[in-house]
mmCIF file of C-alpha atoms in Angstrom:
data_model
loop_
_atom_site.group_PDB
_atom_site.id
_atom_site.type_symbol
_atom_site.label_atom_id
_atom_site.label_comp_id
_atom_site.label_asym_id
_atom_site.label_seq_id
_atom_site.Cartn_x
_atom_site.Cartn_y
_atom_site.Cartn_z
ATOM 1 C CA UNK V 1 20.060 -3.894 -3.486
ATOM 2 C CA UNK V 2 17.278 -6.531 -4.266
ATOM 3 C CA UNK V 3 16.162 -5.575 -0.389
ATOM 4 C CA UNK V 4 16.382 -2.223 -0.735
ATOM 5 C CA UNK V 5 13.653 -2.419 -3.984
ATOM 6 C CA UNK V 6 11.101 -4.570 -2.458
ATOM 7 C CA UNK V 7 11.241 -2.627 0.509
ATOM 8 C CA UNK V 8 10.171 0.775 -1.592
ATOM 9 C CA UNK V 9 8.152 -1.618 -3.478
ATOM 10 C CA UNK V 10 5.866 -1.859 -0.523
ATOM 11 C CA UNK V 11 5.641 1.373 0.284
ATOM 12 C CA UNK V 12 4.557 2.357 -3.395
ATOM 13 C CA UNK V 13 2.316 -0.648 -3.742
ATOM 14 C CA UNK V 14 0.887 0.018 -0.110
ATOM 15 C CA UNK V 15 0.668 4.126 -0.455
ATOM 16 C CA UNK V 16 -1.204 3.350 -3.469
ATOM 17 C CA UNK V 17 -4.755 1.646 -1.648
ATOM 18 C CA UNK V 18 -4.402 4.140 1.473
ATOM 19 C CA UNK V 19 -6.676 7.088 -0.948
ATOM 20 C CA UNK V 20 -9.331 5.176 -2.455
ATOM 21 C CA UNK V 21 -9.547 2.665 1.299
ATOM 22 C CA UNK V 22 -9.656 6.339 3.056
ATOM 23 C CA UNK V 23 -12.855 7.204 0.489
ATOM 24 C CA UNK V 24 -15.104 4.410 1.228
ATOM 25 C CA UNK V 25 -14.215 4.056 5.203
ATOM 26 C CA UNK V 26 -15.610 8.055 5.168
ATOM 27 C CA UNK V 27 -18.656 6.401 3.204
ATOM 28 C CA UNK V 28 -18.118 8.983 0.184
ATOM 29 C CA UNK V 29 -17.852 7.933 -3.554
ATOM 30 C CA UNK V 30 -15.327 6.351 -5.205
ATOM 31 C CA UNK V 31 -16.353 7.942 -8.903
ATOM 32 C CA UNK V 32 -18.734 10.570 -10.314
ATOM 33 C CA UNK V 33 -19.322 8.726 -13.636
ATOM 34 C CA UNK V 34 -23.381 8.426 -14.192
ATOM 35 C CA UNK V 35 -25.036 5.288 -12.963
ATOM 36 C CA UNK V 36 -25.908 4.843 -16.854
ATOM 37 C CA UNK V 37 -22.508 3.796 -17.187
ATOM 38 C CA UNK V 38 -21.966 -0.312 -16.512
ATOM 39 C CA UNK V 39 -18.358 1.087 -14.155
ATOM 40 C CA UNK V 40 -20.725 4.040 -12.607
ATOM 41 C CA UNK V 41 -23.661 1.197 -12.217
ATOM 42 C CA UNK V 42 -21.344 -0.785 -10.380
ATOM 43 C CA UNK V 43 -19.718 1.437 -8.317
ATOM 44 C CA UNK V 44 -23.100 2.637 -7.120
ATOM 45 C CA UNK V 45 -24.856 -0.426 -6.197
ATOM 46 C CA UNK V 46 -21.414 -0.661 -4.688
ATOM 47 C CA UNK V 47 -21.797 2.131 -2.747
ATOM 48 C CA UNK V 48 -25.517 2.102 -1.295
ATOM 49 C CA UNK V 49 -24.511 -1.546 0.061
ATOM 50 C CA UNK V 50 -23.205 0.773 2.861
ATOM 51 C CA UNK V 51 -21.441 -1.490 5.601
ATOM 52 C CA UNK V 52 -19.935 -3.748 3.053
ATOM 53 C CA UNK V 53 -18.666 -0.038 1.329
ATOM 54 C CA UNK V 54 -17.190 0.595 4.515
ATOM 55 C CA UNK V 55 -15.581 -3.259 5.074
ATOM 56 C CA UNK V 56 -13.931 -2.404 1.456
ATOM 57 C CA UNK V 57 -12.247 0.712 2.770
ATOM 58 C CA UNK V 58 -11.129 -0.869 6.185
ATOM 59 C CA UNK V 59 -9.404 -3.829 3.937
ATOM 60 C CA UNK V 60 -7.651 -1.711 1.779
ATOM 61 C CA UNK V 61 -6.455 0.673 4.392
ATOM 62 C CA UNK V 62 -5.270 -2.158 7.170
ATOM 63 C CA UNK V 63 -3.826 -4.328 3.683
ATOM 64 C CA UNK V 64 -1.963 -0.946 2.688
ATOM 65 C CA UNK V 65 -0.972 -0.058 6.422
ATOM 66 C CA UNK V 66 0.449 -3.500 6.570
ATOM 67 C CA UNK V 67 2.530 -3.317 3.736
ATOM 68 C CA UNK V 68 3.987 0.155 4.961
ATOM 69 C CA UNK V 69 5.212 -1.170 8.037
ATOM 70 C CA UNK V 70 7.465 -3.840 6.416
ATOM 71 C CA UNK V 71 7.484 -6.590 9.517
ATOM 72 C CA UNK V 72 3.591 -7.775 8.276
ATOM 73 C CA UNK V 73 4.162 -6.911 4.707
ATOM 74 C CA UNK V 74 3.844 -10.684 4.160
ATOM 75 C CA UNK V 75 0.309 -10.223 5.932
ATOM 76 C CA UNK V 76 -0.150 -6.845 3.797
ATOM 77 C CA UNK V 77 0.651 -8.706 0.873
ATOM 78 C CA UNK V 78 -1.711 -11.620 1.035
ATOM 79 C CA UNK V 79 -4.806 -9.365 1.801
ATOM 80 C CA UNK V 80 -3.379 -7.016 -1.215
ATOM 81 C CA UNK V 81 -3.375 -9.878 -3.311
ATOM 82 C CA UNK V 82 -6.913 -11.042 -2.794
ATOM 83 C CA UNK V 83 -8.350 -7.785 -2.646
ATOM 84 C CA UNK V 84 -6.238 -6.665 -6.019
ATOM 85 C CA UNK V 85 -7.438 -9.601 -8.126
ATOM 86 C CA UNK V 86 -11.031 -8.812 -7.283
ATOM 87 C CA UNK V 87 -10.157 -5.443 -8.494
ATOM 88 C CA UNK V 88 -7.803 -6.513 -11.433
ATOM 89 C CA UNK V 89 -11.101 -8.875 -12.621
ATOM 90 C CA UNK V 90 -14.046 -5.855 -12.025
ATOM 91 C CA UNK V 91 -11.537 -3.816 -14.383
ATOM 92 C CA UNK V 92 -11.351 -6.436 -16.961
ATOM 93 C CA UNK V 93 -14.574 -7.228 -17.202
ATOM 94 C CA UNK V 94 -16.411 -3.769 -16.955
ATOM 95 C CA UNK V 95 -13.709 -2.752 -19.934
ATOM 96 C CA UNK V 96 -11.983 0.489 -17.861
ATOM 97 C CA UNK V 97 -10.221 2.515 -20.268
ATOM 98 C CA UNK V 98 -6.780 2.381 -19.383
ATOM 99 C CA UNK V 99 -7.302 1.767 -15.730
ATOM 100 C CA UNK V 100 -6.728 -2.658 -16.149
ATOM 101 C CA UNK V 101 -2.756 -1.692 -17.239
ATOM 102 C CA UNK V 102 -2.826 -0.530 -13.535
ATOM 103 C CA UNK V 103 -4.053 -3.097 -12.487
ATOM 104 C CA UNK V 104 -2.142 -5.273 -14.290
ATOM 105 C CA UNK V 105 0.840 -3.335 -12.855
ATOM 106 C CA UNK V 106 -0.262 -3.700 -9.482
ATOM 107 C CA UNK V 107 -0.669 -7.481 -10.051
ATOM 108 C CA UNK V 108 2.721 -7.818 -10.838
ATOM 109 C CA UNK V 109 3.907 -6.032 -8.409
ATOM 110 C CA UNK V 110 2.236 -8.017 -5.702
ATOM 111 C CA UNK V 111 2.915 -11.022 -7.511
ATOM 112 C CA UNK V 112 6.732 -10.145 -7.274
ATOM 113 C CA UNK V 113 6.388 -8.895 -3.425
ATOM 114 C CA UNK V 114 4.649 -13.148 -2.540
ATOM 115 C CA UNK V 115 7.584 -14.139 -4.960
ATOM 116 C CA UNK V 116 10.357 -12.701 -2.246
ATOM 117 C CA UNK V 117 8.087 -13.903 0.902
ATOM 118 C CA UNK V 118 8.355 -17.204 -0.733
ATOM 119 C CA UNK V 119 10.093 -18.744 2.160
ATOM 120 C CA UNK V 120 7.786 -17.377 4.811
ATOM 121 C CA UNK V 121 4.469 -18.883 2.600
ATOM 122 C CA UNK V 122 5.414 -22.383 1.599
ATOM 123 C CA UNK V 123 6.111 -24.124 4.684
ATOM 124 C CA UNK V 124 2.371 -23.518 5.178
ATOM 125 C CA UNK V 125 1.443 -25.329 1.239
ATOM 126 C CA UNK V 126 4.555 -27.632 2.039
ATOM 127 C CA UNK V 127 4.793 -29.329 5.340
ATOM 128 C CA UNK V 128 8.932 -30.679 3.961
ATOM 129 C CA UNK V 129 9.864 -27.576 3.169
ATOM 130 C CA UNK V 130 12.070 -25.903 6.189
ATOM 131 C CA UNK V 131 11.907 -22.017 6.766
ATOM 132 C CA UNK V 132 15.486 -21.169 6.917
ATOM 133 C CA UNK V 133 16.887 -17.880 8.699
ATOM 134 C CA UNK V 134 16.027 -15.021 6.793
ATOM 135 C CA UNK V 135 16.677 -11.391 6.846
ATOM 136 C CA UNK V 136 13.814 -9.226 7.856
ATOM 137 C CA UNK V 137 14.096 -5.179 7.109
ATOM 138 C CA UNK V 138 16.283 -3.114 9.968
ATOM 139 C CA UNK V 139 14.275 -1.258 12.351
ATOM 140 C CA UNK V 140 15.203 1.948 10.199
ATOM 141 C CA UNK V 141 12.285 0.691 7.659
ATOM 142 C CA UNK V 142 9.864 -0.006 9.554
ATOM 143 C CA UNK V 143 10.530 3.296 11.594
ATOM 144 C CA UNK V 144 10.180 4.876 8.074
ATOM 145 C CA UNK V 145 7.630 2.778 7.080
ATOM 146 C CA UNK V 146 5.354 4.370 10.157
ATOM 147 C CA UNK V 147 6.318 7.484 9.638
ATOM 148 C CA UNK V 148 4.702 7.149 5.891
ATOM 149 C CA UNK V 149 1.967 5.718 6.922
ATOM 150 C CA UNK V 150 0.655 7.929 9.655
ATOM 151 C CA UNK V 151 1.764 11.057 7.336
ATOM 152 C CA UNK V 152 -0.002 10.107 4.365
ATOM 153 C CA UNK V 153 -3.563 9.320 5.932
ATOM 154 C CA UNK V 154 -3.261 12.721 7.634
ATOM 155 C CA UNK V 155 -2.875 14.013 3.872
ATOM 156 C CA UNK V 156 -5.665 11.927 2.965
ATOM 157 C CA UNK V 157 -8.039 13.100 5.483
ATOM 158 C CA UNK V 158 -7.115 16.662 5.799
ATOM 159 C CA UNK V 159 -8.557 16.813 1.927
ATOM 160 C CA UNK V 160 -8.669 20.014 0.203
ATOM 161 C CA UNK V 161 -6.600 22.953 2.628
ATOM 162 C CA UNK V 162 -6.515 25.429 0.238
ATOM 163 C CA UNK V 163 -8.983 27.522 2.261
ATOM 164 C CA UNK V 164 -7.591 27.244 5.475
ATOM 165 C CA UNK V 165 -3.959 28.647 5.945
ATOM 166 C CA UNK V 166 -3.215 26.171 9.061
ATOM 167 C CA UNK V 167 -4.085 23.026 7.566
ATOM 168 C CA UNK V 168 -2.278 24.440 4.342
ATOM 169 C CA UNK V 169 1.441 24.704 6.351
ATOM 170 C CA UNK V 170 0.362 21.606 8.362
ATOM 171 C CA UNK V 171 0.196 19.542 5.098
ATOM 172 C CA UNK V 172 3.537 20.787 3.876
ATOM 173 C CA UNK V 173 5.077 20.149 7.183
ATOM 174 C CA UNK V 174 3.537 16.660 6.886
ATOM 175 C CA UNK V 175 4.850 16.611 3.072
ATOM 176 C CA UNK V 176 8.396 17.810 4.412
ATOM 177 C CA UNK V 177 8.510 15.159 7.267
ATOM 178 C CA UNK V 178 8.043 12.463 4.219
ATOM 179 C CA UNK V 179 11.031 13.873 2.588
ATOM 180 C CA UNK V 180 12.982 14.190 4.948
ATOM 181 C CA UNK V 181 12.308 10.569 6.483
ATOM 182 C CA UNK V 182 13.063 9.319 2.947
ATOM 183 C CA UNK V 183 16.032 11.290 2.408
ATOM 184 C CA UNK V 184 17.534 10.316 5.644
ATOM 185 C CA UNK V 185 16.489 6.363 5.343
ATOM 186 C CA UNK V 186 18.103 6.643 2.336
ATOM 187 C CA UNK V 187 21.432 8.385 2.994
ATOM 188 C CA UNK V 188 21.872 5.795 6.524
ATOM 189 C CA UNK V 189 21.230 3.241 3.864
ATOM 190 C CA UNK V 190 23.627 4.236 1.892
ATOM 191 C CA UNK V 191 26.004 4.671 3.977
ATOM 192 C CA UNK V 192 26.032 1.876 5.969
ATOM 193 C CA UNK V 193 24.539 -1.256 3.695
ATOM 194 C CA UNK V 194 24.024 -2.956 6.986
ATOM 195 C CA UNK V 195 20.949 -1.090 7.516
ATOM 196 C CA UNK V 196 19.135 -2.767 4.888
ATOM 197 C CA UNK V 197 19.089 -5.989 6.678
ATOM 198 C CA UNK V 198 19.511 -6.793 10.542
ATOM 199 C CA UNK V 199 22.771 -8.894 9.984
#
């Protein structure tokens, strides 16, 4: 069971950079609010750096991509980690309303994902400590895990399909296909426990 939860806890906490990395890679802005603003100041300056806009969005995306796919989530999780406290901090100290409890949520969350990678991490602070065996995810969640991924940056970059009727039943096939991969993960899983690890 404690598998099964930090393996959706990856997707959620990986789904959840894909967006805003998508935003600056395209080089568009991340908020509207008026440079006046200290947040809208920021995010400005932010944004006419240009390239460095664009390195933000390629981090985010490749951290959240590597998450997804649950065999480098320990990767995923280290560059989520660094990335998130720089964002957990700018939230802080720029006083967001309401948007450092997500943050803060996010923290923990990664926090909690380097917690259960423990054994993988400190043979690298801790040259005595031994990596025992340990059980990575079955093929079935990383399979799923792809599946997400490439589905949800489609949704991301087909943007708003109201106005075209293809891309409008293209994004609820795409929607469907996530449903249906998480239903089905989820019932094998069920089913057969074994699934969850590669015992």
């Amino acid at each position: 069971m404690n598998q099964w939860v930090i393996i959706h806890l990856r997707y959620l906490v990986g789904f959840a950079f894909i967006p805003s990395g998508l935003i600056k890679l395209m080089g568009e802005r991340f908020t509207t609010i008026h440079a006046d603003n200290p947040v809208g100041y920021f995010f400005e300056a932010l944004y006419q750096s240009g390239a460095y806009w664009n390195f933000l969005g390629w981090a985010q995306v490749i951290a959240g991509i590597l998450l997804i796919t649950q065999r480098y989530a320990t990767l995923g999780a280290l560059m989520f980690f660094a990335i998130l406290t720089n964002i957990w901090i700018i939230t802080l100290s720029l006083s967001f309303s309401g948007t450092w409890i997500i943050t803060s949520l996010m923290m923990i969350a990664v926090v909690i994902l380097l917690i259960w990678d423990k054994h993988k991490l400190l043979p690298i602070i801790n040259q005595k400590y031994v990596m025992n065996d340990f059980s990575e995810p079955s093929r079935l969640w990383m399979n799923s895990g792809v599946i997400y991924a490439i589905c949800f940056i489609m949704l991301c970059l087909m943007g708003n399909v109201n106005e075209n009727i293809y891309a409008k039943w293209f994004s609820v096939m795409l929607a469907l296909l996530v449903l249906a991969t998480f239903a089905v993960s989820n019932y094998r899983a069920y089913r057969n426990r074994k699934l969850i690890l590669n015992a």
